[in-house]
Short mmCIF file of C-alpha atoms in Angstrom, two decimals:
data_model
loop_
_atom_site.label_atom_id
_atom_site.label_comp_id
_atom_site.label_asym_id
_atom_site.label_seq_id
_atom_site.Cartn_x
_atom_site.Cartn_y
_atom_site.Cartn_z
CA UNK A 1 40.64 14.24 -104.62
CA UNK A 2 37.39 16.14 -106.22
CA UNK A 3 34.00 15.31 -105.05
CA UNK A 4 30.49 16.28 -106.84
CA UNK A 5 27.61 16.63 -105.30
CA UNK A 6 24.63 16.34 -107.87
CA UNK A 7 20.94 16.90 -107.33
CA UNK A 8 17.96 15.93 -109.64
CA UNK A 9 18.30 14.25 -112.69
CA UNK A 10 20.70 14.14 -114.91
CA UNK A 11 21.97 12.58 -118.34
CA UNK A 12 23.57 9.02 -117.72
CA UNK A 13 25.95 7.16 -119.97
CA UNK A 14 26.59 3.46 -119.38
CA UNK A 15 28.79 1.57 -120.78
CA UNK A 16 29.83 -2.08 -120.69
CA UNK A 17 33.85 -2.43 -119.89
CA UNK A 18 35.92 -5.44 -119.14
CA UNK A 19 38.97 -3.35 -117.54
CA UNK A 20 38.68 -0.25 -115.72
CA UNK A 21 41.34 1.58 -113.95
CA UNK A 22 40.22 1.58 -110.00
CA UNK A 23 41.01 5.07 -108.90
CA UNK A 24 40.91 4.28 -105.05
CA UNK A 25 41.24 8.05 -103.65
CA UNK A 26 38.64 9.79 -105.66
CA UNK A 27 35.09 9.84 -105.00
CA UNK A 28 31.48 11.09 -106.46
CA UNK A 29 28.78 11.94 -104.22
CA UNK A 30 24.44 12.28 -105.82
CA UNK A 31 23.36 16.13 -104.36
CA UNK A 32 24.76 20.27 -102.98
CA UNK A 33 26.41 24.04 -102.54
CA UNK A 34 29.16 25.91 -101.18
CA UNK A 35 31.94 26.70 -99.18
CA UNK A 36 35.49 29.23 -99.53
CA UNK A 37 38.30 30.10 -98.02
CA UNK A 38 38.01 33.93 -97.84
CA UNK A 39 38.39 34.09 -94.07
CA UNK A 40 37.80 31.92 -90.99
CA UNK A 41 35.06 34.21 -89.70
CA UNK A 42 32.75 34.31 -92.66
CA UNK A 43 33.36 29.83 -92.80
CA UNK A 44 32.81 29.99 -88.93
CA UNK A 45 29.81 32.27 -89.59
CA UNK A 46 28.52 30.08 -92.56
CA UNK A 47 28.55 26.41 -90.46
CA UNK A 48 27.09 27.90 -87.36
CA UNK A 49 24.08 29.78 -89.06
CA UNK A 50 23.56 27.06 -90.89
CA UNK A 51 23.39 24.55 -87.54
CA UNK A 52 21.29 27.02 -85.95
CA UNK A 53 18.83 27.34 -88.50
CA UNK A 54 18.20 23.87 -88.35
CA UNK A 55 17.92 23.55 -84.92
CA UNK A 56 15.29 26.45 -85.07
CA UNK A 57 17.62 28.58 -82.87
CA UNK A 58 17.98 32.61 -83.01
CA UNK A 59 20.25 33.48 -85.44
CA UNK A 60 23.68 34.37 -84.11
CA UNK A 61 25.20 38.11 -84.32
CA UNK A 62 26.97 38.34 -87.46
CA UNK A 63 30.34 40.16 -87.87
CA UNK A 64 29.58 42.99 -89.78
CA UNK A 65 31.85 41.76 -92.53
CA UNK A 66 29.74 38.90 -93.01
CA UNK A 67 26.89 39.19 -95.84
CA UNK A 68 23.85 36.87 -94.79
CA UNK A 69 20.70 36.57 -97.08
CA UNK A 70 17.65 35.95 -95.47
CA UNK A 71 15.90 34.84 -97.92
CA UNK A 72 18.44 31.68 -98.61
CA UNK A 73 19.81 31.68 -95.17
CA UNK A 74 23.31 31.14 -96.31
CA UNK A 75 26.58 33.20 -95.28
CA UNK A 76 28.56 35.10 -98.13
CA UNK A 77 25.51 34.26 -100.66
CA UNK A 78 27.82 34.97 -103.49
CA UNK A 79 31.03 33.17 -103.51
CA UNK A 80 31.32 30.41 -105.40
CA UNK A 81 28.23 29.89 -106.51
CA UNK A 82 26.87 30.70 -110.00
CA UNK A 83 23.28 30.72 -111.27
CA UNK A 84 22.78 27.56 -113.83
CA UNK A 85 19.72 29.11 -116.92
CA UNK A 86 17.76 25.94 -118.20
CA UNK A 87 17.23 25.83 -121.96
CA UNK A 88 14.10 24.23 -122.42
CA UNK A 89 15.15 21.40 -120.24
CA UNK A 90 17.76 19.95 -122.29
CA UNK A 91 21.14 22.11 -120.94
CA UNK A 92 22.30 24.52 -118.33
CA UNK A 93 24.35 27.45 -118.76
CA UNK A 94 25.55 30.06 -116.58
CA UNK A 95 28.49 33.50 -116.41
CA UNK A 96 32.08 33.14 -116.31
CA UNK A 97 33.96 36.67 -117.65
CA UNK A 98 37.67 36.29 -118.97
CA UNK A 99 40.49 38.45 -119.14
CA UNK A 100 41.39 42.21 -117.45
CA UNK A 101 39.38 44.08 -118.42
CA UNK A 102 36.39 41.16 -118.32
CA UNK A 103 34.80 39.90 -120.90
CA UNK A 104 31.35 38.05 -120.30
CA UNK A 105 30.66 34.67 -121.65
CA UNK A 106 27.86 31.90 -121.24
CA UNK A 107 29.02 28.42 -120.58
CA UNK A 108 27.94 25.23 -120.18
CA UNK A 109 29.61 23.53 -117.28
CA UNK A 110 29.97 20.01 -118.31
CA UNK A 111 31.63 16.93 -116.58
CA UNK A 112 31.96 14.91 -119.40
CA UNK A 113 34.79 16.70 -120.34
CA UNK A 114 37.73 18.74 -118.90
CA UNK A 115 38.82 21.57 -121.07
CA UNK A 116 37.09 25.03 -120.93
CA UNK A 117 36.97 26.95 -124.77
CA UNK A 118 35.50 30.31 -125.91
CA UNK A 119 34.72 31.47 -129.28
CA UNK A 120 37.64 33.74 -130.33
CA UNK A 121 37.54 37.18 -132.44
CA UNK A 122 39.49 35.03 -135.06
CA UNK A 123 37.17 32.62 -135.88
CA UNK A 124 34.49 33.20 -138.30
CA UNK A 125 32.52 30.17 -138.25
CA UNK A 126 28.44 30.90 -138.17
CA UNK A 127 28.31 29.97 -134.72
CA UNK A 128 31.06 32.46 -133.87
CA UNK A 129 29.86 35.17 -135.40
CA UNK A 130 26.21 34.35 -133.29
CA UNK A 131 27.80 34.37 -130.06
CA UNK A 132 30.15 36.50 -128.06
CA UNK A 133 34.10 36.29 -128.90
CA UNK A 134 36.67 36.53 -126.70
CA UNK A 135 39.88 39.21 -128.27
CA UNK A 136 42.90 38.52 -126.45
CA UNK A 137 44.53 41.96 -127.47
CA UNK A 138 42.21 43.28 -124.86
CA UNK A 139 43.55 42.21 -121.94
CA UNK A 140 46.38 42.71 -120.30
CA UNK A 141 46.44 39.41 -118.57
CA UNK A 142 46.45 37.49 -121.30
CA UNK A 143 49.75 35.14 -122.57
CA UNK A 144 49.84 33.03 -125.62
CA UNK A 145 50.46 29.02 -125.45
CA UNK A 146 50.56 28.61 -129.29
CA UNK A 147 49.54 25.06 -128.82
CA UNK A 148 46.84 23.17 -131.48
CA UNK A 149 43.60 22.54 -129.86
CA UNK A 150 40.84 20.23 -131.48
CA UNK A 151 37.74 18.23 -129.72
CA UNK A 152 35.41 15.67 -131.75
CA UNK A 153 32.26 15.36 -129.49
CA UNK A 154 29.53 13.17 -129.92
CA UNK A 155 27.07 16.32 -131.86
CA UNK A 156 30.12 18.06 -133.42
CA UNK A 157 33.94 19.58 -133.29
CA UNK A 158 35.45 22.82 -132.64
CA UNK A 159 39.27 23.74 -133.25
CA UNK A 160 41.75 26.51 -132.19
CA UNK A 161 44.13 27.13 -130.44
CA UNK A 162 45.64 27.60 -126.29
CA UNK A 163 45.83 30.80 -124.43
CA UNK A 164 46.15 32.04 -120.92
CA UNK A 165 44.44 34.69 -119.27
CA UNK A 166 42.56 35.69 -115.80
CA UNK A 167 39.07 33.22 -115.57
CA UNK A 168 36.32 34.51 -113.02
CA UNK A 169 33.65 32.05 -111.93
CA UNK A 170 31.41 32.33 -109.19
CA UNK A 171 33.42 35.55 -107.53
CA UNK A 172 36.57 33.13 -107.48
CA UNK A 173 39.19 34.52 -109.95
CA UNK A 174 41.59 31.93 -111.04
CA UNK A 175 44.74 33.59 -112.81
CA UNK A 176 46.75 32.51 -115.89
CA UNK A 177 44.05 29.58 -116.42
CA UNK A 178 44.97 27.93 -119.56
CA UNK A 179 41.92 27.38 -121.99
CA UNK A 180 41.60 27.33 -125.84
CA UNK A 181 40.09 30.12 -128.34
CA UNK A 182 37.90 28.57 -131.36
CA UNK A 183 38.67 29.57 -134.37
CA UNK A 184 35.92 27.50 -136.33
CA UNK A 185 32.59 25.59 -134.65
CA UNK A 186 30.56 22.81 -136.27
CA UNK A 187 26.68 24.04 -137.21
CA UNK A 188 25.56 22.02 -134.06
CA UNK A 189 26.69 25.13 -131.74
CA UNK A 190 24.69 27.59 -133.77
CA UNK A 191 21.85 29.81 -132.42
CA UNK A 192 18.91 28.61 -131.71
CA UNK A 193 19.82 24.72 -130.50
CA UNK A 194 23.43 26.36 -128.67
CA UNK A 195 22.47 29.58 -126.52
CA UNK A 196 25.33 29.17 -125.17
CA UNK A 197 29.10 30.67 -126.25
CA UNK A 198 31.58 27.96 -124.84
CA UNK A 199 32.23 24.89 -122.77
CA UNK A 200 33.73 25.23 -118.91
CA UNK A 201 34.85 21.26 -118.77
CA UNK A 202 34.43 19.70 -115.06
CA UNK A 203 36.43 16.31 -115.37
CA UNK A 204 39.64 14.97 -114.44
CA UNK A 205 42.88 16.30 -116.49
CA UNK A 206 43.72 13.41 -117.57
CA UNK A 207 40.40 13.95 -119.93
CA UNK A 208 41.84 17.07 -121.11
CA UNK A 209 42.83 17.90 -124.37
CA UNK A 210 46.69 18.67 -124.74
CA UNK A 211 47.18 18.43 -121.05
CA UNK A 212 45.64 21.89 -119.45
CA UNK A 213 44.28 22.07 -116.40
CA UNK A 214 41.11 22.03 -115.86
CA UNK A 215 39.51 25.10 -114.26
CA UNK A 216 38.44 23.18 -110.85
CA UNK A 217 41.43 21.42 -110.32
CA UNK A 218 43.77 24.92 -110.52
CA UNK A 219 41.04 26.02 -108.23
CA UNK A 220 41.70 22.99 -105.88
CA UNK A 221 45.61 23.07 -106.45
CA UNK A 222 45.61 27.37 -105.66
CA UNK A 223 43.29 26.53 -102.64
CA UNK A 224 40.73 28.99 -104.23
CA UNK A 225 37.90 26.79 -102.51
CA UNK A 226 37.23 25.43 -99.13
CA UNK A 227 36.89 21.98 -99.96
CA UNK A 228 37.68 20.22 -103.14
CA UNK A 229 33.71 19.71 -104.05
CA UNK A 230 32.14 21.12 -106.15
CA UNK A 231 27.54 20.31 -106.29
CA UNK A 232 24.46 21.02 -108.92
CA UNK A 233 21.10 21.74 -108.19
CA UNK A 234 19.33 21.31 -111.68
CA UNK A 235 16.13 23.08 -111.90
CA UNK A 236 13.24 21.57 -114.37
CA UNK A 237 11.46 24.24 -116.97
CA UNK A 238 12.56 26.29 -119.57
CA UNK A 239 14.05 29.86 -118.10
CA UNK A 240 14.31 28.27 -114.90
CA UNK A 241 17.48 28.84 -112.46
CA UNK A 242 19.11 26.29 -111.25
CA UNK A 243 22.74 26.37 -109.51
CA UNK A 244 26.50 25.45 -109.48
CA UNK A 245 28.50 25.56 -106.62
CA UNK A 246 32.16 25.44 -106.26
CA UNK A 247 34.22 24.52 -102.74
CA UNK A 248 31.14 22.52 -101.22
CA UNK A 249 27.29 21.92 -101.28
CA UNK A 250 23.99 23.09 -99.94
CA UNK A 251 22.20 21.27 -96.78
CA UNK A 252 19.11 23.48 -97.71
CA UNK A 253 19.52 21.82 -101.10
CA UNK A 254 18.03 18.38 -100.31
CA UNK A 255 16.90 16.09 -97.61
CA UNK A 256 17.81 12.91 -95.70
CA UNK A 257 21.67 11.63 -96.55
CA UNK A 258 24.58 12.29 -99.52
CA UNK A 259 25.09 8.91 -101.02
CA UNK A 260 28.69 8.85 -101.96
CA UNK A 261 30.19 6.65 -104.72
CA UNK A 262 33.86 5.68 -105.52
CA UNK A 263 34.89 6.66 -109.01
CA UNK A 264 35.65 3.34 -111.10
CA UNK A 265 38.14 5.80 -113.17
CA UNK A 266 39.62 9.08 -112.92
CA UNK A 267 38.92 10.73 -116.33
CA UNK A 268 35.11 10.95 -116.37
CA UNK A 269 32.83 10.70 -113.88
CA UNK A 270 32.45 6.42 -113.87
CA UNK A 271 30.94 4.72 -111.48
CA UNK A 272 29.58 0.79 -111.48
CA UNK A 273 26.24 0.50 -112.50
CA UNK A 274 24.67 -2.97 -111.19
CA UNK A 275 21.33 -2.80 -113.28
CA UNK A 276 18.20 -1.43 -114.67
CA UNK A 277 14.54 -2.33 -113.41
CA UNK A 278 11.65 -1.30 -114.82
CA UNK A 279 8.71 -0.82 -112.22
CA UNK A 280 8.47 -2.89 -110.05
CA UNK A 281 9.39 -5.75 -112.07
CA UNK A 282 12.14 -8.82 -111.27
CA UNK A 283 14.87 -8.41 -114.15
CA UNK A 284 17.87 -6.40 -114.58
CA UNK A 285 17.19 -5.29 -118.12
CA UNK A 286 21.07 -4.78 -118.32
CA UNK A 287 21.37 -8.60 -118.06
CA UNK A 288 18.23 -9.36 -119.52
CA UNK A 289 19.24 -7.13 -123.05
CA UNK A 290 22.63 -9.02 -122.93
CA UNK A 291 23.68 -11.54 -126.15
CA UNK A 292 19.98 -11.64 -126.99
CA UNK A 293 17.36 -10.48 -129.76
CA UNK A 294 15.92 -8.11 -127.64
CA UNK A 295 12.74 -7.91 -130.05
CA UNK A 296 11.64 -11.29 -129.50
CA UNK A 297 11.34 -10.85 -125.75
CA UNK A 298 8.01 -11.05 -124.03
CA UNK A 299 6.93 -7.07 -122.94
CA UNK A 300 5.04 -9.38 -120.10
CA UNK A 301 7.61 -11.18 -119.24
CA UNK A 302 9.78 -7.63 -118.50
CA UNK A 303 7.07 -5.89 -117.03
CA UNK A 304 6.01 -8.48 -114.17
CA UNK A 305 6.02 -7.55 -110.44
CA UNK A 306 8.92 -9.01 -108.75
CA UNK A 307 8.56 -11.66 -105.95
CA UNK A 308 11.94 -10.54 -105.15
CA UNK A 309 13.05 -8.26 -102.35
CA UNK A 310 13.74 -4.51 -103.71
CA UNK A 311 17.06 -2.84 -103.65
CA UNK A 312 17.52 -1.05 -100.20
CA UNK A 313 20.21 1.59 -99.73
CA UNK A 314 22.18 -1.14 -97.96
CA UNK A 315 22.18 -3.20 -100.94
CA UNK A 316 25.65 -2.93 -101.95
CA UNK A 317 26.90 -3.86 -98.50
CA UNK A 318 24.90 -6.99 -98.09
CA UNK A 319 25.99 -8.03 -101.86
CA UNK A 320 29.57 -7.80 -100.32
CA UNK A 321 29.09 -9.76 -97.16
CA UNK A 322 27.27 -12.64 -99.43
CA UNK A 323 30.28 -12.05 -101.82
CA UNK A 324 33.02 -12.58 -99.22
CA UNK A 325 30.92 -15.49 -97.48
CA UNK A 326 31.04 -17.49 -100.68
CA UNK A 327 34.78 -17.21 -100.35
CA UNK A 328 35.48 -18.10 -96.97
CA UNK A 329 32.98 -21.24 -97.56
CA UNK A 330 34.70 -22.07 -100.63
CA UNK A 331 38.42 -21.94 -98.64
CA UNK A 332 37.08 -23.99 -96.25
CA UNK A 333 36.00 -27.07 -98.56
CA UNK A 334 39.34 -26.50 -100.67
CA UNK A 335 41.21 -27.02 -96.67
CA UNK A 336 39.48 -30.12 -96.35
CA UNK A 337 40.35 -31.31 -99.76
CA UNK A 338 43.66 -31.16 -98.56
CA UNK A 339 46.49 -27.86 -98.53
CA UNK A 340 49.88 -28.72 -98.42
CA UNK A 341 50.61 -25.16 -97.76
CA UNK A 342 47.86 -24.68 -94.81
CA UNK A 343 46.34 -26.98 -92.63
CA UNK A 344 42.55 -26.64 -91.47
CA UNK A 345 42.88 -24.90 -88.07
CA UNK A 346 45.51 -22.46 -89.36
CA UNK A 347 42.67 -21.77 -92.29
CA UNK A 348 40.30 -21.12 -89.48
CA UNK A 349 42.41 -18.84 -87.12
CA UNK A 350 43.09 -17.27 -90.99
CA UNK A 351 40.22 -16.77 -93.03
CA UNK A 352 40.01 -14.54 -96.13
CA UNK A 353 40.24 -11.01 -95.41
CA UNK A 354 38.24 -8.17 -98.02
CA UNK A 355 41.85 -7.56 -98.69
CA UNK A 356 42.02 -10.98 -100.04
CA UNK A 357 42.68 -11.37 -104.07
CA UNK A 358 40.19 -14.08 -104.33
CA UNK A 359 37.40 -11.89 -102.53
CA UNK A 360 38.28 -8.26 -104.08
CA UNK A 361 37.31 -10.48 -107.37
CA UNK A 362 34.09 -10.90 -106.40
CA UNK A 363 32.74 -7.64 -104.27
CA UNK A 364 30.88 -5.80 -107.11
CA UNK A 365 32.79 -2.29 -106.29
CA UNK A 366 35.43 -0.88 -104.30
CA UNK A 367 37.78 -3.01 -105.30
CA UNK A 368 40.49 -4.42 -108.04
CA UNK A 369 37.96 -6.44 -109.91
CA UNK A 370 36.93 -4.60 -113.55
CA UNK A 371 32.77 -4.20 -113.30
CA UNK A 372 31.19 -5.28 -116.39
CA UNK A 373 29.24 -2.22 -116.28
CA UNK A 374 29.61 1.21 -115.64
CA UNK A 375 28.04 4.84 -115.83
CA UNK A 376 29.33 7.93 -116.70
CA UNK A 377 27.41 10.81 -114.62
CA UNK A 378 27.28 13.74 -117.33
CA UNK A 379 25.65 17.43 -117.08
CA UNK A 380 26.99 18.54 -120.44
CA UNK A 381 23.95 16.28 -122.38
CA UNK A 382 20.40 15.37 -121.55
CA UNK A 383 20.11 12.53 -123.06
CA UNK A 384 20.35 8.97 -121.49
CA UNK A 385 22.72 6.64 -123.45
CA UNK A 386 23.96 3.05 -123.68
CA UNK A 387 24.34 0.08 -125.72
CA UNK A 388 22.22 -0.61 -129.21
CA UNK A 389 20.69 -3.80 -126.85
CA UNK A 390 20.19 -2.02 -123.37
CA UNK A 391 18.37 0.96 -125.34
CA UNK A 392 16.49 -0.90 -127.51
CA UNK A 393 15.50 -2.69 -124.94
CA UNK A 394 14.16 -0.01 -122.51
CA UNK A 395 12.58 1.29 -125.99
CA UNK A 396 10.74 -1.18 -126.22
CA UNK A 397 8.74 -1.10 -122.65
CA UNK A 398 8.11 2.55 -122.85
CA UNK A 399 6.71 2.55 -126.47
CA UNK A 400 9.26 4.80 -128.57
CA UNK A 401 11.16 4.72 -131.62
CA UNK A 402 14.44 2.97 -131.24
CA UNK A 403 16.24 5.07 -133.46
CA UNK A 404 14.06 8.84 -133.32
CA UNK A 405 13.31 8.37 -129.69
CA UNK A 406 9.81 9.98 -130.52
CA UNK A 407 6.95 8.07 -129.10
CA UNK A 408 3.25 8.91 -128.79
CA UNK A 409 1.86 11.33 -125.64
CA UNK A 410 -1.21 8.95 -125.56
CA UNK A 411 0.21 6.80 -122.84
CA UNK A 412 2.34 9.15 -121.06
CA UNK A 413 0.06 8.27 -118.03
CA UNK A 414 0.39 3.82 -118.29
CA UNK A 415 4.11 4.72 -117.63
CA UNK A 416 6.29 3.65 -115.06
CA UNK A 417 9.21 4.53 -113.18
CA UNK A 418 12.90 3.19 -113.85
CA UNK A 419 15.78 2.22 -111.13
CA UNK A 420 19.22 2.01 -111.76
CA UNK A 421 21.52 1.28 -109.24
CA UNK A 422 24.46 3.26 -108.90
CA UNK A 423 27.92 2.25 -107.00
CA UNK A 424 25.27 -0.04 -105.13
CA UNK A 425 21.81 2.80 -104.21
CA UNK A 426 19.01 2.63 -106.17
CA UNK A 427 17.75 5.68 -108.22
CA UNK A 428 14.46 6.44 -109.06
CA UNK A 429 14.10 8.05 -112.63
CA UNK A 430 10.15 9.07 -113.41
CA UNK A 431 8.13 9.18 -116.55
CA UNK A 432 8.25 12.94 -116.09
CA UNK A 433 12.34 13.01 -116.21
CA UNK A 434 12.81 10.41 -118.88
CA UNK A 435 10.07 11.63 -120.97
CA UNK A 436 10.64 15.30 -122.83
CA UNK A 437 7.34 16.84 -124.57
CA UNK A 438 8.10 18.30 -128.27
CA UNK A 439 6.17 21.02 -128.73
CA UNK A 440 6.56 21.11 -132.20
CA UNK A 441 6.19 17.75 -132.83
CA UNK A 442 3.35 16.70 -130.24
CA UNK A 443 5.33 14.04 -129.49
#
């Protein structure tokens, strides 16, 4: 099982399915940083500064093995964690060196997918040639797999082929990690829109191209991390640092409670996504977008304030209760109908159970039932996708172009914020997170 912890916006895909695998043991979490397993006194030392830092107690006497920084308060500042560069808001990037001796690359780490490749010394695509290349005759870790390797994404492809060699991440050095060398690169990954030199994927293997493992999980498998976790704090700004952390997450990171959220499918990062508000206005603009000529409907209508209760955090819960108290009313009129299999009492000393077939179909997640919608949590893109309707849709409200996305800076202020609910918790995403400024463009 792999958690994430995530923490400040990122890009969202959602997408309308009518079966989903239910992957019961796996589980995404919305927030932060570390954790490792180099020895039980620096993990002992980590937890316990941490605990007394928040109580406002004197820090304990360290071991003098133990690093501590005082400037982050955290234990073994180092391990695990790797500094994330934001390019001009729309991707993160950060260090990873491969090979003995090492060779340095920039990567960006990217859950919506699970292999990790690096420009090779073969490949003379223009993008190669701009970035650095990886030369396997230089180290003497590395082993050939021979095996094809090709990836169609949604801006471009990249081909080559599989290789082996020592990966280091974060101080964590994961041998014989399989990964694949490029030998040519679609225009899309050239300097200056790709500052970047490969990809270091972050999903489930069963995501991965020809069947490698994925960094994280030989990390998990090798117990190279304390916990299987891994957390993002995304900073906001061009040349701003934000961070990746592998084998936990950061209590200095955020504030209040992790929201956790079962994973709908284990190959991306899916969870259910119940809707879309705009505002404070009544209607799901999921529902509202679906089967209809989203043009011809009222901006008004959209944009009025909701009589409604809002979402609270123990939204999904309460959906369930409703959802299982619909069933148990609806066994009960069914027992007086008549049951030749169960009599009335029995039904009553019985009732359905959240186990129960009939109710699983109805809870909205966590359970066998196929949720007509779902979101795929995604730090390899910035932008926010979905259906032609959905988008158009939300297009619409907020004044851009349906196909450019550009839209005029003259109203940037009128603008208000959007909630999607997530595995049943609400999200707020502001103007100032859905909205990116082109310089160039003034739009």
């Amino acid at each position: 099982m792999i958690r994430t912890v995530l923490l400040a916006p990122l890009a969202l895909l959602f997408i309308s399915s009518s079966q989903l695998a239910y992957a019961a043991g796996n589980v995404v979490s919305i927030p932060l940083q570390r954790s490792f397993n180099r020895n039980s006194n620096i993990l002992v030392a980590r937890r316990t500064a941490r605990t007394q830092i928040k109580q406002g107690k004197r820090l304990m006497q360290l071991a003098p093995d133990v690093d501590f920084d005082e400037d982050t308060h955290d234990v073994e500042p180092d391990f695990g964690q790797v500094r994330l560069t934001d390019a001009t808001d729309t991707y993160y990037y950060g260090v990873i060196s491969v090979g003995t001796p090492s060779q340095n690359f920039t990567v960006t780490f990217d859950t919506g997918s699970a292999n990790m490749w690096i420009p090779g010394v073969r490949c003379t695509s223009k993008a190669c040639l701009q970035h650095n290349r990886y030369d396997h005759d230089l180290s003497s870790t590395y082993q050939p797999l021979n095996g094809q390797f090709a990836i169609q994404y949604g801006t471009g492809e990249v081909r080559g082929f599989t290789s082996q060699d020592t990966v280091r991440v974060g101080g964590i050095t994961i041998k014989d990690q399989p990964f694949a060398e490029t030998t040519s690169e679609d225009e899309v990954f050239e300097l200056p829109d790709t500052e970047f030199d490969g990809l270091f994927g972050l999903a489930f293997k069963s995501l991965s191209s020809g069947g490698l493992v994925p960094p994280m999980t030989k990390m998990i498998e090798e117990t190279l991390v304390d916990e299987p976790v891994f957390a993002f704090a995304l900073s906001q700004g061009h040349r701003s640092f934000g961070e990746l952390l592998l084998g936990g997450y950061n209590e200095l990171h955020y504030k209040g409670e992790l929201r956790w959220m079962r994973v709908t499918r284990a190959k991306y990062w899916q969870v259910t996504m119940e809707g879309i508000w705009y505002g404070d206005g009544k209607f799901n603009l999921l529902s509202l977008s679906k089967d209809r000529d989203v043009s011809k409907i009222p901006l008004d209508l959209i944009t009025a304030s909701s009589t409604e209760a809002p979402l609270t955090d123990t939204w999904h819960q309460e959906k369930a209760d409703a959802a299982a108290e619909k069933a148990r009313k609806k066994a009960r009129r069914k027992a007086k109908e008549g049951d030749s299999e169960m009599d009335m009492d029995t039904k009553r000393r019985h009732p359905p159970t959240d186990s129960s077939p009939k109710i699983k179909k109805l809870l909205p997640t966590g359970s066998d039932a196929s949720p007509e919608t779902s979101a795929i949590m995604d730090t390899g893109t910035s932008f926010l996708l979905g259906d032609p309707s959905s988008i158009q849709l939300i297009s619409r409200i907020i004044g851009a172009d349906f196909r450019t996305g550009d839209m005029s800076c003259a109203h940037l202020n009128e603008l208000k914020s959007f909630w999607i609910s997530l595995g049943g918790f609400k999200f707020e995403i502001a103007p100032e997170h859905y909205v990116y400024r082109d310089p160039v463009k003034q739009t």
